[in-house]
Amino acid sequence: MSTSKINPSLRNGTSGLKDAGGSAGGARPANTVLPGVKTEGKARAAGGRDTSSFEALSRKGASGAAAAVAVNKAPRSVPVKRTVTLVYDAGPHSKLTNLQVKGSWDASGKYSAQWNERPLAMKPLGEGKWGVTVELSDDGLPHDWEWGVMADGPSGKGQWAVMGEDNLKLDVTKPTASYAPTTYHRMGARRSGEDAAFTFYAGSARSVQVKVTDRQGRVERFPMTRDEEGNWSAQVPGRWKELLGKSYVYEVVDSAGATSERPDPYAREMMGEQRGLDRMYLDAKTGQEVNRYASGARELMRFDIDEHGDAERAYLVLKDANGRTLKKDELLARLGDFDTTLVDKLRAGGANDFWSKNIEADGRIRMTHQGGAWTTLVNDPAKLVGLRYEFQVYEKDAQGRLKLRHDGNGDGRLSDAERVGAPINDPWSDRITEGSGVTFRGSVITDPASFEWKNDGVPREKDQAKWVVYQLHAGSFLGKAGNANRSTLEDLTAKLDYFKQLGVNTLELLPVNEVEGARNWGYLGVNSLATESALGFEDENGRWVSGPEAMKRFIDEAHKKGLNVISDVVYNHVFGDYNGLWNVGGEDNPYFNWEQDSGGYEQRETPWGAVPAYSNPKVKQFFVDHAVAQMEELHFDGLRFDFTEPIKGTGGQDGWELLREINRQVHFHNPDAWTVAEQFDYDPSITQPARGDGTGGGFDAQWYTEFQHRLVRDNDKPGIIQAAARGMKTDMDAFMSMLTNPRGLDGWKSALSIISNHDEVGNAERTMNTAEGATPTEFPDQWSRGAARFAAGIGMAGPGIPMFFQGDEFGAQNDFRWGNPSTWDSDWDWESLGKDWNWEKVTFNDARKKDYERLFMLPPETRAKDAAYQGLSAEDRKVFESLAALPAPQRTEAMLDITRKQSFHFYRDAIALRQSSPAFRADAEVKRVYTHNDDSVMAFTRKSGGEEYLVVGSMNRENLKGYALPLPPGNWKEVLNSDAAAYGGGNFGNGGGTLGGGNAKVNLPAAGYVVLKRVEA
């Protein structure tokens, strides 16, 4: 068996991976190159490489090479001519042109390991397919017949367009051979001319049929037939338009004869959780919200209307199976008693009263207005099964009378006359089931190509070395009242100008795949190509905008603003009670059972769920398809891969090859695509080019949490801020060593430097809370606020691509615990504070706060004579008077909001400084200047493009005046001081002055830093 394969590292232009020298992005060549001749083995097209540079390196080695196709036992005296049609299915990738075939034959059609026949042009066959017929000479000997395709595309001309580890195999005894890099265009429910077509992989199922349901509950079934690969298909002639928008599942009779319904993994849209239904879990003793897997958690059904906050009243109505509203006594008899003090504890004295306190005599349950939403909780979801529900929202008419607001069911199909008085309801079903509030139900027949993209061509930053990344969770970004009023993609779209004002240029979203429940981080793993339905919204016309449409709208508008958008994808595990991939087809459980060499199957687990069986080609293809669809259909600019170690570790070689192939594909179709791996322990091979010897993952970057651990917080070894806040010795040397010699990286160009992220916040604590030490308060003191700025500022001035989590830019203190939505609100009240204030002239710090609190207690006439009051500037007096006019309990919150506004201004300026100079690029030079662990002082330089900056930081408890520091030669002008009065500091620094190099004396603020720029004398 041949071990001489083409080296995939030669595909620098082919797949968009890095070239042999490690360069990335726009450095990839795009020249047309045809395969060269190799005496040692097969040669492949190598986009951008001269044929003389080909290397004869094996992809898998002899043990991994596929067996040669032996068509006869003995040679023939007269070879047989074989005609084979080769088909390349590019599917939706219409940008590919000039497809050409190369293979293991010569000009006469005889087998040739040298691939020395000129390439053959393929012709378009329609629907994205290309074909060519070759005549081959079969001499009866066993040969490893292979072929491959080159194409002109987004990554250049003559690019190798085969994405797997090996060349394509060819059985010359068969009339056709075909290959499709992605299959999402031919799987699932799709349009085929005027027909509706369905294709579903179900392993060893006995039978499968499509069950289609309309919004009135009428059902049709279409039988499916199986092919040799385990795909089940059905064609419904002439009915695409008729079936569009209906829901469907696959009814599967598995290998054991059991029947189950399965959603479509290739669905782009799901029915989603029933509108307004969710679950909440309380600790049975404390009443605190916990995640659903917490021991002894008490489960409640949560009913919410997260719009119509301006309404006068809202009701939940529970009905029997026949639609009759249940009376109060019937509800109480059915649901029993419950310790309502638990909810009182959760909602601070009954802010969200339990339903039994609010039930009317006619059985309607009055809902509580909370944070712009209407909400109530009902005991024991199991006892609700079989009931029906609806919401009624009332507003006042012109005469002040209550009137039932018309909202319909949001499907946009009712006339105005029909919509009057219609309750808010789920468009698919009002019946409560065991899965209500959790399951995303069935799939929806939709056309992913129907969206009109308008802003792909708007310029946005393509050089990742200049990125500043903002990580956010779309479902809670603007959430209020314990996330009773969760945010949607409509809300997020409305905040795009906020991100522009802040200065970030890239948004990274926590997973947006359809998951269980309307409030979820999204890390249960990929079950389908669908976008979370709960991120959808009702538009101004009352039409429901689905999750995938909402996502496309958001990305298109983000691109219009010049913002990149990154998707977080989870391919390392799949979990949940409603895992649509589980046991598809039978006992072999094809998505999760790994075939063992000794026979039989095994499942491979992580603490978060089962590892998909990447060894199964159909399973591997599904995850490849998902990744490419995220980029091609949703137009994300990049992908962040959740914890890749289970993929390449537990998943072994198959998982490693999955990662390599995804990187080839996404970079092939989008050379500007950016991929980043969360890999622990850090592994430089992750970001090395995918080479022919099987090394190199082809990622653009690693998710580098080591930066945050050394700077902020770590469970094993305290970070600088954590140690300083707790009175411990700071290890500035460790942080500086990480800056100058990062562990596990092949350079800072390939690092996403984490300042904060969802894990560090959700599983540990907020940066602000770390800065306060062991006992965080509701109002952090000035030193703690300075320490939080220090963390952000050092991140913005440091190497790598900086990233921080939502809310940190204004000093958010909420915990953001997984499975605990009541901790997800960041509190955005600060943003509306002081709209008529001149914030450049506002002065507020701990000393000013103390003065204000004393002045609040004085009578106005006494206050006017007070020296502190008289010393206020005109703007600060305006601020004070605004605060004094508030009720006493609101003053402290307003003063806290001032500090949050100051934090935002600091982030804005720190980001602007980073983006003002090439010296702060991710890959710009970083050098140690000074560290002193006892004094908690450090200094380093950043340099590139003829510009150089010096960053000097101190986590000392005291201001250090005239601190002796060996500055590098030259003159250094202070350009940023994190202790500036505008940021809430004491304005202790160097006054924007210029310091000379050598043994200079620098003023360093407590828990702060200064940035100095080298200038001419």
mmCIF file with all atom_site columns, C-alpha atoms in Angstrom, residues 70-71 276 279 352 406 456 512 590 719 807 821 836 887 926 960 972:
data_model
loop_
_atom_site.group_PDB
_atom_site.id
_atom_site.type_symbol
_atom_site.label_atom_id
_atom_site.label_alt_id
_atom_site.label_comp_id
_atom_site.label_asym_id
_atom_site.label_entity_id
_atom_site.label_seq_id
_atom_site.pdbx_PDB_ins_code
_atom_site.Cartn_x
_atom_site.Cartn_y
_atom_site.Cartn_z
_atom_site.occupancy
_atom_site.B_iso_or_equiv
_atom_site.pdbx_formal_charge
_atom_site.auth_seq_id
_atom_site.auth_comp_id
_atom_site.auth_asym_id
_atom_site.auth_atom_id
_atom_site.pdbx_PDB_model_num
ATOM 1  C CA . ALA A 1 70  ? -8.432  -5.094 -6.588 1.00 0.00 ? 70  ALA A CA 1
ATOM 2  C CA . VAL A 1 71  ? -10.662 -5.534 -9.589 1.00 0.00 ? 71  VAL A CA 1
ATOM 3  C CA . GLY A 1 276 ? -43.978 31.856 27.012 1.00 0.00 ? 276 GLY A CA 1
ATOM 4  C CA . ARG A 1 279 ? -38.814 26.045 33.789 1.00 0.00 ? 279 ARG A CA 1
ATOM 5  C CA . ASN A 1 352 ? -43.007 37.902 41.600 1.00 0.00 ? 352 ASN A CA 1
ATOM 6  C CA . HIS A 1 406 ? -54.844 41.884 19.870 1.00 0.00 ? 406 HIS A CA 1
ATOM 7  C CA . ASP A 1 456 ? -21.481 41.672 3.103  1.00 0.00 ? 456 ASP A CA 1
ATOM 8  C CA . VAL A 1 512 ? -26.814 30.246 19.266 1.00 0.00 ? 512 VAL A CA 1
ATOM 9  C CA . PRO A 1 590 ? -24.769 5.720  15.227 1.00 0.00 ? 590 PRO A CA 1
ATOM 10 C CA . GLY A 1 719 ? -3.381  36.044 39.651 1.00 0.00 ? 719 GLY A CA 1
ATOM 11 C CA . GLY A 1 807 ? -20.680 43.942 31.389 1.00 0.00 ? 807 GLY A CA 1
ATOM 12 C CA . PRO A 1 821 ? -30.801 32.888 34.814 1.00 0.00 ? 821 PRO A CA 1
ATOM 13 C CA . ASP A 1 836 ? -27.314 66.238 30.105 1.00 0.00 ? 836 ASP A CA 1
ATOM 14 C CA . PRO A 1 887 ? -35.103 59.401 47.086 1.00 0.00 ? 887 PRO A CA 1
ATOM 15 C CA . VAL A 1 926 ? 6.687   42.675 23.728 1.00 0.00 ? 926 VAL A CA 1
ATOM 16 C CA . LEU A 1 960 ? 4.033   55.382 44.516 1.00 0.00 ? 960 LEU A CA 1
ATOM 17 C CA . TRP A 1 972 ? 8.719   58.933 27.103 1.00 0.00 ? 972 TRP A CA 1
#
